[in-house]
Tab-separated table of C-alpha atoms in Angstrom:
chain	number	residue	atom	x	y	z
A	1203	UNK	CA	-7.838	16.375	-4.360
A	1204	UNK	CA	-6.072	14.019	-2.379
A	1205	UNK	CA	-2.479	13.317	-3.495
A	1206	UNK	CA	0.676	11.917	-2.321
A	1207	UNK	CA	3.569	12.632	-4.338
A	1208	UNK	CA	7.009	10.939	-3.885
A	1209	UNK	CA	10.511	11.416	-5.102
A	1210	UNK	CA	12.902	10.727	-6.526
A	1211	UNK	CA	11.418	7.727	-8.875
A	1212	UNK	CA	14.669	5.736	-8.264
A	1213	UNK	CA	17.730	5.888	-6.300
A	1214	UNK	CA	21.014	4.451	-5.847
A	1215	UNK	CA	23.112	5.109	-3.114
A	1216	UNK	CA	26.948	3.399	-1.948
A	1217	UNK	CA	27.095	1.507	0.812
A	1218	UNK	CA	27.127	3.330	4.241
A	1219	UNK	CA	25.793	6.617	2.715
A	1220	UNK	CA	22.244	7.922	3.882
A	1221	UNK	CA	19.173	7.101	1.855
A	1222	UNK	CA	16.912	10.138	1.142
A	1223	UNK	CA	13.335	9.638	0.510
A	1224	UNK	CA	10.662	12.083	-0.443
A	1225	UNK	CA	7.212	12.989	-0.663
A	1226	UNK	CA	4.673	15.446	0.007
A	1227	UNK	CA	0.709	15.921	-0.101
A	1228	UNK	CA	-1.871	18.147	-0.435
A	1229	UNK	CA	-4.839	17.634	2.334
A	1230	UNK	CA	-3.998	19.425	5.073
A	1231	UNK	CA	-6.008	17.045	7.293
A	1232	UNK	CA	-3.731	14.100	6.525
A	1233	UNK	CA	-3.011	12.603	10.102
A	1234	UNK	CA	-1.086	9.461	9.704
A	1235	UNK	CA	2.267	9.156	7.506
A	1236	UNK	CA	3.421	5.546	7.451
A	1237	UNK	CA	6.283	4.147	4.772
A	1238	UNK	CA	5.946	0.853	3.802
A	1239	UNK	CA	9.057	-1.509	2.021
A	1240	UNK	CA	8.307	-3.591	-0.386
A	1241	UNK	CA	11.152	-6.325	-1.441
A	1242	UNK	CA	11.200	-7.775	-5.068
A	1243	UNK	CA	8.923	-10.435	-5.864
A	1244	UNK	CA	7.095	-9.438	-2.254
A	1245	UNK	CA	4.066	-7.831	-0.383
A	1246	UNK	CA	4.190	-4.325	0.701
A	1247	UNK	CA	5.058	-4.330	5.041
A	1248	UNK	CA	5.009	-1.528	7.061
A	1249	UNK	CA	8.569	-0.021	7.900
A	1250	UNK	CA	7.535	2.987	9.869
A	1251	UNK	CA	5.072	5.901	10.771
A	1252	UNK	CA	4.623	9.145	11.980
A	1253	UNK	CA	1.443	11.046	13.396
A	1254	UNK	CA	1.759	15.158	13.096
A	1255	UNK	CA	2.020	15.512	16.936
A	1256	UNK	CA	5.530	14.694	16.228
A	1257	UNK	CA	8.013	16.070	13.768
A	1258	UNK	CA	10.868	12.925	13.815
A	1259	UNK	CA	10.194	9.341	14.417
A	1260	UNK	CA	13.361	6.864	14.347
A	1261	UNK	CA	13.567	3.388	14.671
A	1262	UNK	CA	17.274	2.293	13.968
A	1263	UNK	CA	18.823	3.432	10.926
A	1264	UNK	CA	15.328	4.556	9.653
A	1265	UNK	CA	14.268	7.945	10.352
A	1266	UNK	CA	10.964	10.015	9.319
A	1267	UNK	CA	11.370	14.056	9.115
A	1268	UNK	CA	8.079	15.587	8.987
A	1269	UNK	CA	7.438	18.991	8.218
A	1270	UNK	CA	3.751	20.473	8.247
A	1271	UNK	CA	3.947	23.786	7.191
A	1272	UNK	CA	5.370	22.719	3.789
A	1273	UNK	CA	3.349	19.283	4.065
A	1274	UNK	CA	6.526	17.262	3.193
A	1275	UNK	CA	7.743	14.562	4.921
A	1276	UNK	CA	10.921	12.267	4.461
A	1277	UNK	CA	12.376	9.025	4.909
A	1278	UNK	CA	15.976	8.882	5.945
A	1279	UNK	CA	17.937	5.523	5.770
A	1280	UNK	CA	21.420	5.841	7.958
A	1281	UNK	CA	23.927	3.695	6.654
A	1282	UNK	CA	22.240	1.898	3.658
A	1283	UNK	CA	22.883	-1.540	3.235
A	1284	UNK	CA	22.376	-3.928	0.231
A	1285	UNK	CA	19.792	-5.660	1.736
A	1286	UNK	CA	17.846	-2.181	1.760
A	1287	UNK	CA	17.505	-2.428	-1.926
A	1288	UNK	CA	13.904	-2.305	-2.285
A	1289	UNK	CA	10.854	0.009	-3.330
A	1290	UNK	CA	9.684	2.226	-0.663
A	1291	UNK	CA	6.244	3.820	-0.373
A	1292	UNK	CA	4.819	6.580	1.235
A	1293	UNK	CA	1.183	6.893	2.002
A	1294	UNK	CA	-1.079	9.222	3.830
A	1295	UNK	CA	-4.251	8.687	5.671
A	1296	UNK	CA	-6.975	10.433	7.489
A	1297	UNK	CA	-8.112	8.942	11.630
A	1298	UNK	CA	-11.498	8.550	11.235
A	1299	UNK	CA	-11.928	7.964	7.581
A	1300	UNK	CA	-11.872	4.358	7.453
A	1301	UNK	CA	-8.126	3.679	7.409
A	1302	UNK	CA	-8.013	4.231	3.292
A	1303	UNK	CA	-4.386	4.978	2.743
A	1304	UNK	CA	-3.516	7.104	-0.063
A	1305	UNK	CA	-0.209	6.069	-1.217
A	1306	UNK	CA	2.396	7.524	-3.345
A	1307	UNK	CA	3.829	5.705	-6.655
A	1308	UNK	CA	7.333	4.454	-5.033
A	1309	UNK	CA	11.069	5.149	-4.585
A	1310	UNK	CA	13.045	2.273	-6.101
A	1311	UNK	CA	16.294	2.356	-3.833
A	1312	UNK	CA	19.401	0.420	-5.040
A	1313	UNK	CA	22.389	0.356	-2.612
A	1314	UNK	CA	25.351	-0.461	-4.163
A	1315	UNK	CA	28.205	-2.528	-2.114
B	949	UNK	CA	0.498	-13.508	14.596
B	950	UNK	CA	-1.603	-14.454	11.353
B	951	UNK	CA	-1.721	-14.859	7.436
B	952	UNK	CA	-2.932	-13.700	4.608
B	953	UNK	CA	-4.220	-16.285	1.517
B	954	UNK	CA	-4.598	-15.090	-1.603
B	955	UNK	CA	-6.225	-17.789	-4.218
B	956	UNK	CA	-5.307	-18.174	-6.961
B	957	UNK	CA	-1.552	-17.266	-6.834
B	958	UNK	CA	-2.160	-16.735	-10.821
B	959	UNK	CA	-5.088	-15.968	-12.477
B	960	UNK	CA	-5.545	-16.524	-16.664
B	961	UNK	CA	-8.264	-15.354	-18.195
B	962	UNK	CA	-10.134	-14.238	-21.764
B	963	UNK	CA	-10.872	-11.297	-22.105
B	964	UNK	CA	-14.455	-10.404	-21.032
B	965	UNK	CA	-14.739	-13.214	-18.719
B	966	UNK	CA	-15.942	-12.619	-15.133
B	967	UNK	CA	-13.201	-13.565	-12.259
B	968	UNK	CA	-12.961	-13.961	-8.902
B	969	UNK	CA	-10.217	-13.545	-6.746
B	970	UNK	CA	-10.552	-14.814	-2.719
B	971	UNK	CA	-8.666	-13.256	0.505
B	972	UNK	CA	-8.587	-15.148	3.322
B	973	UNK	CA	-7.358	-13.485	6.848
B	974	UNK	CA	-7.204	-15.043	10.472
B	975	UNK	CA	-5.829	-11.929	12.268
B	976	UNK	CA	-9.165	-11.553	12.739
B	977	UNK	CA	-9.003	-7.785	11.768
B	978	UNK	CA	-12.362	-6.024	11.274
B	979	UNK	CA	-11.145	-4.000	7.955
B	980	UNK	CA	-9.832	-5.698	4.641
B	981	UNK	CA	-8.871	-4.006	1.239
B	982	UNK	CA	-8.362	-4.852	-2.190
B	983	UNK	CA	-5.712	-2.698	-3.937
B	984	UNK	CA	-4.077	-3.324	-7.199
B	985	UNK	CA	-0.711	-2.393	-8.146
B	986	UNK	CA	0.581	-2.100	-12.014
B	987	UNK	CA	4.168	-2.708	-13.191
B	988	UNK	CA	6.523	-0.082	-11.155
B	989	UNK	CA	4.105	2.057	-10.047
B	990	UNK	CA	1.957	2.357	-6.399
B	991	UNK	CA	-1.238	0.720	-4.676
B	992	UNK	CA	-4.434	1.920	-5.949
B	993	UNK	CA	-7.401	1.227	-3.557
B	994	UNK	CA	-10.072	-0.945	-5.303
B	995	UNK	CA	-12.418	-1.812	-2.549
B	996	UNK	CA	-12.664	-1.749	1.376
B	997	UNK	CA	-14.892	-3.367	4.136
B	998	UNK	CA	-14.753	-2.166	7.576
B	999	UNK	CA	-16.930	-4.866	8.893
B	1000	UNK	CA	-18.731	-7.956	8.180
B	1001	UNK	CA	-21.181	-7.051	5.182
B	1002	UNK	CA	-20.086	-3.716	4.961
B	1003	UNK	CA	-18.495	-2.161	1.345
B	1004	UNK	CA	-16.816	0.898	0.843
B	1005	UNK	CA	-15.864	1.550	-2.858
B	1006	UNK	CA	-12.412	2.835	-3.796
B	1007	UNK	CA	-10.295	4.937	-6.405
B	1008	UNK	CA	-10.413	2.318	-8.899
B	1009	UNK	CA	-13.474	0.431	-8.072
B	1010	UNK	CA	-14.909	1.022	-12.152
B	1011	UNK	CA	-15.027	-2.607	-13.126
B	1012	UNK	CA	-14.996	-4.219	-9.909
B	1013	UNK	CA	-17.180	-6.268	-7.327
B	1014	UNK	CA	-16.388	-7.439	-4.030
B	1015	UNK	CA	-18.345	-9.361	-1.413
B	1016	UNK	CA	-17.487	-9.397	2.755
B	1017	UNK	CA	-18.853	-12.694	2.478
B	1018	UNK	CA	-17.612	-13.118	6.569
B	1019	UNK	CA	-15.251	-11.567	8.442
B	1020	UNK	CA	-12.189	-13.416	7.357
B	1021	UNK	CA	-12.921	-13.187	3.670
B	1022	UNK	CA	-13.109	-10.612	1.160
B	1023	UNK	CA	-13.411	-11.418	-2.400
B	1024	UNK	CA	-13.346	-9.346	-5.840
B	1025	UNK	CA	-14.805	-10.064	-8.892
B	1026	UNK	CA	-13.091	-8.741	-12.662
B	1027	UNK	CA	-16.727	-8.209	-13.638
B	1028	UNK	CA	-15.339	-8.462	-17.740
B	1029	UNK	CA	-11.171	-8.822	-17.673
B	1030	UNK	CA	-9.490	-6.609	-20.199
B	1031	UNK	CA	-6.352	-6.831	-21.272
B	1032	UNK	CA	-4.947	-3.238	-19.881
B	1033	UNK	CA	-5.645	-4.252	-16.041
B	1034	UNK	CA	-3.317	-7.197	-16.386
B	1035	UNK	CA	-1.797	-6.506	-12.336
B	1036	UNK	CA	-0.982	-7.953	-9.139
B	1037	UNK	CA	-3.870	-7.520	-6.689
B	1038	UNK	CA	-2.807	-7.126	-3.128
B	1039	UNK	CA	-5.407	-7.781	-0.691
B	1040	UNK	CA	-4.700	-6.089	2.963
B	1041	UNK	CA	-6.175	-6.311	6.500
B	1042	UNK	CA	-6.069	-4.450	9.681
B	1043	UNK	CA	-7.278	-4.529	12.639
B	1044	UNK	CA	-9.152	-1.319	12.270
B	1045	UNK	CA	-9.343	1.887	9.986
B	1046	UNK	CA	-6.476	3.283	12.347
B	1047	UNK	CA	-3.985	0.990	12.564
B	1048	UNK	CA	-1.257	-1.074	10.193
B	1049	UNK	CA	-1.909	-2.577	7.364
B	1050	UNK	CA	-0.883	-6.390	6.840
B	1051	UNK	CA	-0.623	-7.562	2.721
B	1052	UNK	CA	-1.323	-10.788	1.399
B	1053	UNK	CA	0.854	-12.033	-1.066
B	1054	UNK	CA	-0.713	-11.251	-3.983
B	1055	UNK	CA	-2.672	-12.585	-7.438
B	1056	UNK	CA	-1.299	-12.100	-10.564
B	1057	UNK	CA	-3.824	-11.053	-13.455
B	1058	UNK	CA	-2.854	-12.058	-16.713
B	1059	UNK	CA	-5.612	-11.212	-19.685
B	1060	UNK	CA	-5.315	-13.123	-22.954
């Protein structure tokens, strides 16, 4: 069954500190890992991605560990700041299958100043 | 660059009654979906259309219809509204099954 699980439900975090995002999946066959932000009262946007040919993709302060043999994969955030306060969501995909992106429930991160 | 329009920006209906929510994109991306999302949690898929005509049914597609009338539309019919699906539906495009996904901004569902 495909499933994306993420955790922790909610998290708050000080200013400056690093943000630690988590989920995992199941289907091994999963090929795209993107993260998507989604601010209150909002739509969800993309943040960032990662394909499996690749075990880190950063862009900024964001960063995406990816680790296939355990099927887990991470989203860093490198000196949070307020305006990071927001509920993140992982989601997995398969190339090929029609783009439908399985996405996890959400991370609600608070950074506190 | 493009947009997404979502009509209505708030949708009330009775219980039972058939509604239709529109998505209007001019990215002109070939695939557009229909998730909902309920009160703190994720993005269920409802519906998809990788082209023109063409309907792929989703997770939570039970209850739903939805028409590629054209290209830049997608719509979704609440074929009988009940009071537990009360949601925000997010409508998304992209410019194929492979790439990013770009969200509308979203119709609230309230059932009475």
């Amino acid at each position: 069954q495909q499933q994306v699980r993420q955790s922790p439900q909610s998290l708050t975090v000080w200013e400056g500190e690093t943000a630690i995002l988590n989920c995992s999946y199941e289907d091994s066959t999963f090929d795209y890992f993107p993260w998507y932000h989604q601010f209150p009262g909002e739509s969800p946007a993309l943040l960032i991605a990662i394909r499996p040919v690749s075990n880190k993709k950063e862009d900024g302060r964001f960063t995406i560990f990816f680790n296939k043999r355990e099927k887990k994969f991470s989203l860093h955030i490198a000196d949070s700041q307020p305006g990071d306060s927001a509920t993140y969501f992982c989601a997995a995909s398969i190339t090929g299958n029609t783009g439908k992106l399985i996405f996890g429930l959400g991370t609600t991160l608070q950074v506190q100043p | 660059g493009g947009i997404i329009t979502q009509t209505p920006k708030f949708l009330i209906g009775q219980e039972g009654q058939k509604l239709t929510l529109k998505c209007q994109q001019n990215f002109n991306h070939d695939t557009m979906y229909w998730y909902r999302q309920d009160s703190g949690k994720g993005l269920r898929l409802i519906y998809y259309s990788i082209t023109e005509n063409d309907l792929q049914k989703g997770d939570l597609s039970e209850g739903y219809d939805a028409s590629r009338e054209k290209k830049s539309s997608f719509s979704l019919t609440v074929t009988s509204a009940q009071k537990n699906e009360m949601a925000v539906f997010l409508c998304a495009s992209s410019i194929n099954w492979a790439a990013e996904q770009f969200f509308g901004p979203g119709t609230r569902l309230t059932v009475l």
